[in-house]
Tab-separated table of C-alpha atoms in Angstrom:
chain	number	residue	atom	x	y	z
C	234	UNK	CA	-1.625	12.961	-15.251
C	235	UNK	CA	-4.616	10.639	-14.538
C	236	UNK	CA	-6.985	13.359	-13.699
C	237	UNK	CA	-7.521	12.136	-10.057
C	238	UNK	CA	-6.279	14.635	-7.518
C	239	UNK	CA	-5.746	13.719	-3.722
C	240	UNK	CA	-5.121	16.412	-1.020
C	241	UNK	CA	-2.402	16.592	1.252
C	242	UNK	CA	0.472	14.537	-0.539
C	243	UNK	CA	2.193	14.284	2.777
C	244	UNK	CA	0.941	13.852	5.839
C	245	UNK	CA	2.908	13.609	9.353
C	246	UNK	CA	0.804	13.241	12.270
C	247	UNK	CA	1.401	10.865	15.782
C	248	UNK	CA	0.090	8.231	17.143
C	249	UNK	CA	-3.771	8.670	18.678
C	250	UNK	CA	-4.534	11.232	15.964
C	251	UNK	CA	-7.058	11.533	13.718
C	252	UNK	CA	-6.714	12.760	9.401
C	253	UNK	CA	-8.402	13.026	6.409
C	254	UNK	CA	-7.305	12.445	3.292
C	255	UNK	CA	-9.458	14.240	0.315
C	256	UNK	CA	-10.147	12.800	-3.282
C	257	UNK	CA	-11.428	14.161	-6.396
C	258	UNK	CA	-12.147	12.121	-8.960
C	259	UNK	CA	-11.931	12.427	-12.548
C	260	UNK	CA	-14.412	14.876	-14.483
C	261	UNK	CA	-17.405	12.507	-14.915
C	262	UNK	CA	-16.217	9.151	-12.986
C	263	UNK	CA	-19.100	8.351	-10.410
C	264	UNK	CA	-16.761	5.586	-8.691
C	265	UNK	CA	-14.007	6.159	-6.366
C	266	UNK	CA	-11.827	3.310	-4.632
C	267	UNK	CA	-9.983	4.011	-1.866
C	268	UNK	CA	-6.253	1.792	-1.386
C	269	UNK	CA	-3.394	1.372	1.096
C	270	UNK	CA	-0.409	0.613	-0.094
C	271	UNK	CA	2.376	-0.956	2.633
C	272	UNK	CA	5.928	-2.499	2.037
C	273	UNK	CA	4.405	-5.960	3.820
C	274	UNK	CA	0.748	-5.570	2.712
C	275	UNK	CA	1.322	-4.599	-0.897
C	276	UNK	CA	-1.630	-2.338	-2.366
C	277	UNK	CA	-5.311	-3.482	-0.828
C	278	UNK	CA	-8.586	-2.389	-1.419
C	279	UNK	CA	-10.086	-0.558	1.197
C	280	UNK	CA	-13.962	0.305	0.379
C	281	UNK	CA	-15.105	1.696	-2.641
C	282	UNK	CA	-18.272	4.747	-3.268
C	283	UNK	CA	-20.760	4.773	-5.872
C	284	UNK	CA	-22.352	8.397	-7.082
C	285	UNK	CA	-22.727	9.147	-2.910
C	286	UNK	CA	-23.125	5.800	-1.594
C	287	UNK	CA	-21.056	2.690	-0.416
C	288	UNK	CA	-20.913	0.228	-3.364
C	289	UNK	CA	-18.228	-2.372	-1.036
C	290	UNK	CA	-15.767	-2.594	2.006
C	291	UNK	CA	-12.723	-4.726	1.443
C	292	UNK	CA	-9.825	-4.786	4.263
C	293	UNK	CA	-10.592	-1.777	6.121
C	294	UNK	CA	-10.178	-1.153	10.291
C	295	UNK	CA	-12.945	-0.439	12.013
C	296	UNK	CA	-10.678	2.688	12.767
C	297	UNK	CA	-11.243	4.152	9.223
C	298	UNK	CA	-14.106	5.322	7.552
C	299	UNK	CA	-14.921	7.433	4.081
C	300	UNK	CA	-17.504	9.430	2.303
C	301	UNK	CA	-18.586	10.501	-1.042
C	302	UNK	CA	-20.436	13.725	-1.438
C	303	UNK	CA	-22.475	15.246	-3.957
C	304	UNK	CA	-20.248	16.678	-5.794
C	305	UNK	CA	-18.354	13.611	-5.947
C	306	UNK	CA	-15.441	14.015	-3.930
C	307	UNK	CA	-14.336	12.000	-1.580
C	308	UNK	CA	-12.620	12.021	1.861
C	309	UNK	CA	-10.907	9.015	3.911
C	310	UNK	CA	-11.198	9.291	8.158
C	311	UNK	CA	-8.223	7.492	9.588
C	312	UNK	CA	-8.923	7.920	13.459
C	313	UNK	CA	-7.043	6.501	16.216
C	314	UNK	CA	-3.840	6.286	13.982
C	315	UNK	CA	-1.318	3.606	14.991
C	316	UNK	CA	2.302	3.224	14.088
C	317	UNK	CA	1.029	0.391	11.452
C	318	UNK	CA	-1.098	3.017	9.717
C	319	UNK	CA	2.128	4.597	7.765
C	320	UNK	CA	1.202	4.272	4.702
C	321	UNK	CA	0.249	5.368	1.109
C	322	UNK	CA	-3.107	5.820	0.457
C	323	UNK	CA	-4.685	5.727	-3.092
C	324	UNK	CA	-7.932	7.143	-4.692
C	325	UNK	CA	-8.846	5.413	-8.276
C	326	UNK	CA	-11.898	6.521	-9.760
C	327	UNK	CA	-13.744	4.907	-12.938
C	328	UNK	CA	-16.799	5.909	-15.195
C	329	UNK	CA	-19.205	3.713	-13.316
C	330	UNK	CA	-18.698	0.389	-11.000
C	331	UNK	CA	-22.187	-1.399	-11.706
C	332	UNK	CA	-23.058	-2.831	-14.673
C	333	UNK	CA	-19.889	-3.465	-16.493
C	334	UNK	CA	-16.168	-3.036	-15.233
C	335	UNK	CA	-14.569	0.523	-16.306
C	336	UNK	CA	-10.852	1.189	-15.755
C	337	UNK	CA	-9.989	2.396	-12.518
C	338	UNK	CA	-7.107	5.135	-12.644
C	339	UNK	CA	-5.249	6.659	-9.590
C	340	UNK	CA	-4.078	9.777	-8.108
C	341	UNK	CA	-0.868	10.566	-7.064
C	342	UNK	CA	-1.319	9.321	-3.531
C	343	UNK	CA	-0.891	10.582	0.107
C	344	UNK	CA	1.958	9.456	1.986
C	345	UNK	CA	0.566	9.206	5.718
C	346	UNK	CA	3.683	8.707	8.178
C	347	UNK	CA	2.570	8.263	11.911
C	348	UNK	CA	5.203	8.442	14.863
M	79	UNK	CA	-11.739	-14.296	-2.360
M	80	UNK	CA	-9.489	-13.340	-4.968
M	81	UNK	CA	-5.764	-13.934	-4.751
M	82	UNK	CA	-2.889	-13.135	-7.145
M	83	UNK	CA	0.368	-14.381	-7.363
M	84	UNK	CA	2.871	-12.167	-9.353
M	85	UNK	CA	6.411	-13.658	-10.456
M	86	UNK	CA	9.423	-12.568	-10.367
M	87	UNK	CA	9.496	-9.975	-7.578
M	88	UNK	CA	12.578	-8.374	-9.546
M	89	UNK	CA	13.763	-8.578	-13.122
M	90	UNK	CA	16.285	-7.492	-15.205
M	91	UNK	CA	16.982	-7.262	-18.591
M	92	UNK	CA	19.506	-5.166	-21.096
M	93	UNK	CA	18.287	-2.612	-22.886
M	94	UNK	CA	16.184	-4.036	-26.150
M	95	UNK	CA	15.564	-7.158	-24.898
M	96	UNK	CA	12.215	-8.788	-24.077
M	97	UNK	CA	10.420	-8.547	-20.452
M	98	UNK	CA	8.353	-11.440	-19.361
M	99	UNK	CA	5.971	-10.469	-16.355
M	100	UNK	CA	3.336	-13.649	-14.858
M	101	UNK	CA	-0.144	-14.143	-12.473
M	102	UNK	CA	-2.034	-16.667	-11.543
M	103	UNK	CA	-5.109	-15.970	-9.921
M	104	UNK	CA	-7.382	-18.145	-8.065
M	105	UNK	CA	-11.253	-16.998	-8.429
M	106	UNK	CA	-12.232	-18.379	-11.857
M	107	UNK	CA	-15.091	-16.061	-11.486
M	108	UNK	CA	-12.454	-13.073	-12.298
M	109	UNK	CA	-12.590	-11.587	-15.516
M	110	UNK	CA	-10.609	-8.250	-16.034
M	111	UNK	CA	-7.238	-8.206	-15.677
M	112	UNK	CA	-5.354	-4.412	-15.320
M	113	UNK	CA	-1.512	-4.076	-15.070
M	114	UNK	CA	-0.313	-0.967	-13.838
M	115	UNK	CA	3.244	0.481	-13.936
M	116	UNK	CA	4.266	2.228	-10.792
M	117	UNK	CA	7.110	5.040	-11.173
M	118	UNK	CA	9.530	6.073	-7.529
M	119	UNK	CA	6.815	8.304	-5.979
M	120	UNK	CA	3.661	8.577	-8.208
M	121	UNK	CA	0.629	6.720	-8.434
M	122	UNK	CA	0.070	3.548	-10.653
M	123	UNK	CA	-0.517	3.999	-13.823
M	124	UNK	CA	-3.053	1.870	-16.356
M	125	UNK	CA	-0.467	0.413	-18.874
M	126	UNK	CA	-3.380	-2.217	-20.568
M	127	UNK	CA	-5.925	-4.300	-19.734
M	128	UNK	CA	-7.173	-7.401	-20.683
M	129	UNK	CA	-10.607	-8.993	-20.035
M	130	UNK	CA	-11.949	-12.511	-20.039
M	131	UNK	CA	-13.320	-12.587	-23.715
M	132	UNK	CA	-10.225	-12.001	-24.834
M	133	UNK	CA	-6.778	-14.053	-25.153
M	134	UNK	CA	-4.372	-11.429	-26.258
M	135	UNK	CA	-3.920	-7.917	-26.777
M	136	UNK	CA	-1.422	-5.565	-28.019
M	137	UNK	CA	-0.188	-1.805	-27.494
M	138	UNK	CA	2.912	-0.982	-29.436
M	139	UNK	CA	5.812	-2.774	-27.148
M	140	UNK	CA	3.655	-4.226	-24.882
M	141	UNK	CA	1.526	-7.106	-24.782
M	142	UNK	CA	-1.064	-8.924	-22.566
M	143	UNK	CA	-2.347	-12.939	-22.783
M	144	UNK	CA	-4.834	-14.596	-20.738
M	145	UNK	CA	-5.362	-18.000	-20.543
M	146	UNK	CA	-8.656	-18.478	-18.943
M	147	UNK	CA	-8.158	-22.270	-17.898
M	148	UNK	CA	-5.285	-21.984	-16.426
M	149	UNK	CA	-6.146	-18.992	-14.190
M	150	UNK	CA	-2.889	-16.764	-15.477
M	151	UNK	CA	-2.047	-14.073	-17.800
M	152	UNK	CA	1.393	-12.309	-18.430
M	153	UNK	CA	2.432	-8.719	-19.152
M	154	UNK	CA	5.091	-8.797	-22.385
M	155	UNK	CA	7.363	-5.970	-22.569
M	156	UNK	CA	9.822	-5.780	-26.024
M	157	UNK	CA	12.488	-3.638	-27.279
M	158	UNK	CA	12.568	-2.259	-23.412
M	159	UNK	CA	13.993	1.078	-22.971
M	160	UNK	CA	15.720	2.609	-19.256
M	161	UNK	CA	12.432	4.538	-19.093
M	162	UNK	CA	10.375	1.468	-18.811
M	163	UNK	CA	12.060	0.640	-15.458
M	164	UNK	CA	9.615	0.642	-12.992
M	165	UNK	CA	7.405	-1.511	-10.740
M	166	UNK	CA	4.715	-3.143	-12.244
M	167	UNK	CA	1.459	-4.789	-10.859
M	168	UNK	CA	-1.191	-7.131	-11.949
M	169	UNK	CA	-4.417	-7.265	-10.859
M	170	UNK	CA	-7.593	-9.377	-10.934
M	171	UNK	CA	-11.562	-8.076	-10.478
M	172	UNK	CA	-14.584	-9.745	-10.815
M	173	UNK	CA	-17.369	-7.986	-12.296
M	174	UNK	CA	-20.131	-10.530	-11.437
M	175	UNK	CA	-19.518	-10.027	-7.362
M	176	UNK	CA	-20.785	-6.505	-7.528
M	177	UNK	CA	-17.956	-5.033	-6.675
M	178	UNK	CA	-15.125	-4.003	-9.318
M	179	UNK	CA	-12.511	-3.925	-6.486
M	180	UNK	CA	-8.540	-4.790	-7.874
M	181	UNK	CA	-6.373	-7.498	-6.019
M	182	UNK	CA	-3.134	-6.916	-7.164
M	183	UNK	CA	-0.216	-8.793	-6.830
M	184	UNK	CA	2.854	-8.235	-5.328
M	185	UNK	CA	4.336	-5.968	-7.764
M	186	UNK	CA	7.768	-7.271	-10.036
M	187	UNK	CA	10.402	-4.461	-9.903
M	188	UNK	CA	11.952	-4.268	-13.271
M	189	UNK	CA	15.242	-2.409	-13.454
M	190	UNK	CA	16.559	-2.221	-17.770
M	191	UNK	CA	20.270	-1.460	-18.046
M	192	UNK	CA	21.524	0.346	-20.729
């Protein structure tokens, strides 16, 4: 068990819809990473939050968006969801993200199927 | 940016012989290097790290080496056992771009029969 919890672990929804996925990171990690994993994409970094604030954005639609709040948790929008969107989604979470690299461990994921 | 090449895509080996996992990556700049072992269903999981200072490190059966110059370092895996069986990823970061965001590779499924 990593200590990273995500919220739902399955998720069915259609096409047009709108979810959000919920993080929490480890006890004292202030940096949480946000990844989709597809069979044709592989895993990819989607955007990443620093202690409240965006730290970077890698391949993420327009479509998505996430947040980090005070008490650290964090929550991925996925809005307009197209049949491409199936995915897994990861949270990782490290001690910090600034000054030196910290390992990043992951929850267990949330399996997002749209139809 | 960053990009990682991970070979082979599938391996496998009997049971107590030696696992050979390799990346290349292409941003000299990069200079941690995670693997992660991915079991049917759960998240991946930090097996060992490596990071640019360094050209080899060791935990028990497993085994990391970088070799800076020529932009790759390799996962060793000996005396494998059914249980490690898994999918395993590599993964590159760059400290110095601000970010610590992981490009992984493709991921190398490696099945050990007993």
């Amino acid at each position: 068990d990593s200590g990273v919890t995500q919220t739902p672990k399955h998720l069915i929804t259609a096409t047009g819809q709108r979810v959000t996925l919920r993080c929490s990171p480890r006890s004292g990690d202030l940096s949480v990473y946000w990844y989709q994993q597809s069979l044709d994409q592989g895993l990819q970094f989607l955007i990443q939050y620093y202690n409240g604030e965006e730290r970077a954005k890698g391949n993420i639609l327009e479509r998505f968006s996430a947040q980090q709040f005070p008490d650290l948790h964090s929550e991925l929008n996925l809005s307009s969801l197209e049949l491409g969107d199936s995915a897994l989604y990861f949270c990782a979470s490290s001690v910090t993200g600034l000054a030196a690299i910290y390992e990043q461990y992951f929850g267990p994921g949330t399996r997002l199927t749209v139809t | 940016g960053e990009n990682v090449e991970q070979h082979p895509s599938t391996l496998s080996v009997q049971e107590g012989d030696s696992a050979v996992i390799k990346c290349t990556y292409s941003d000299s700049a990069s200079n941690y290097f995670p693997w992660y072992k991915q079991e049917l269903g759960k998240g991946p999981q930090l097996i060992i790290d490596i990071r640019s200072n360094v050209g080899e490190k060791k935990d028990q059966r497993i085994a990391v080496t970088l070799n800076k110059t020529a932009k790759h370092f390799s996962l060793h895996i000996t005396e494998t056992q059914p249980e490690d069986s898994a999918v395993y990823f590599c993964a590159a970061s760059n400290s110095g771009a601000g970010s610590y965001q992981l490009t992984f590779g493709k991921g190398t499924k490696l099945s050990v029969i007993p």
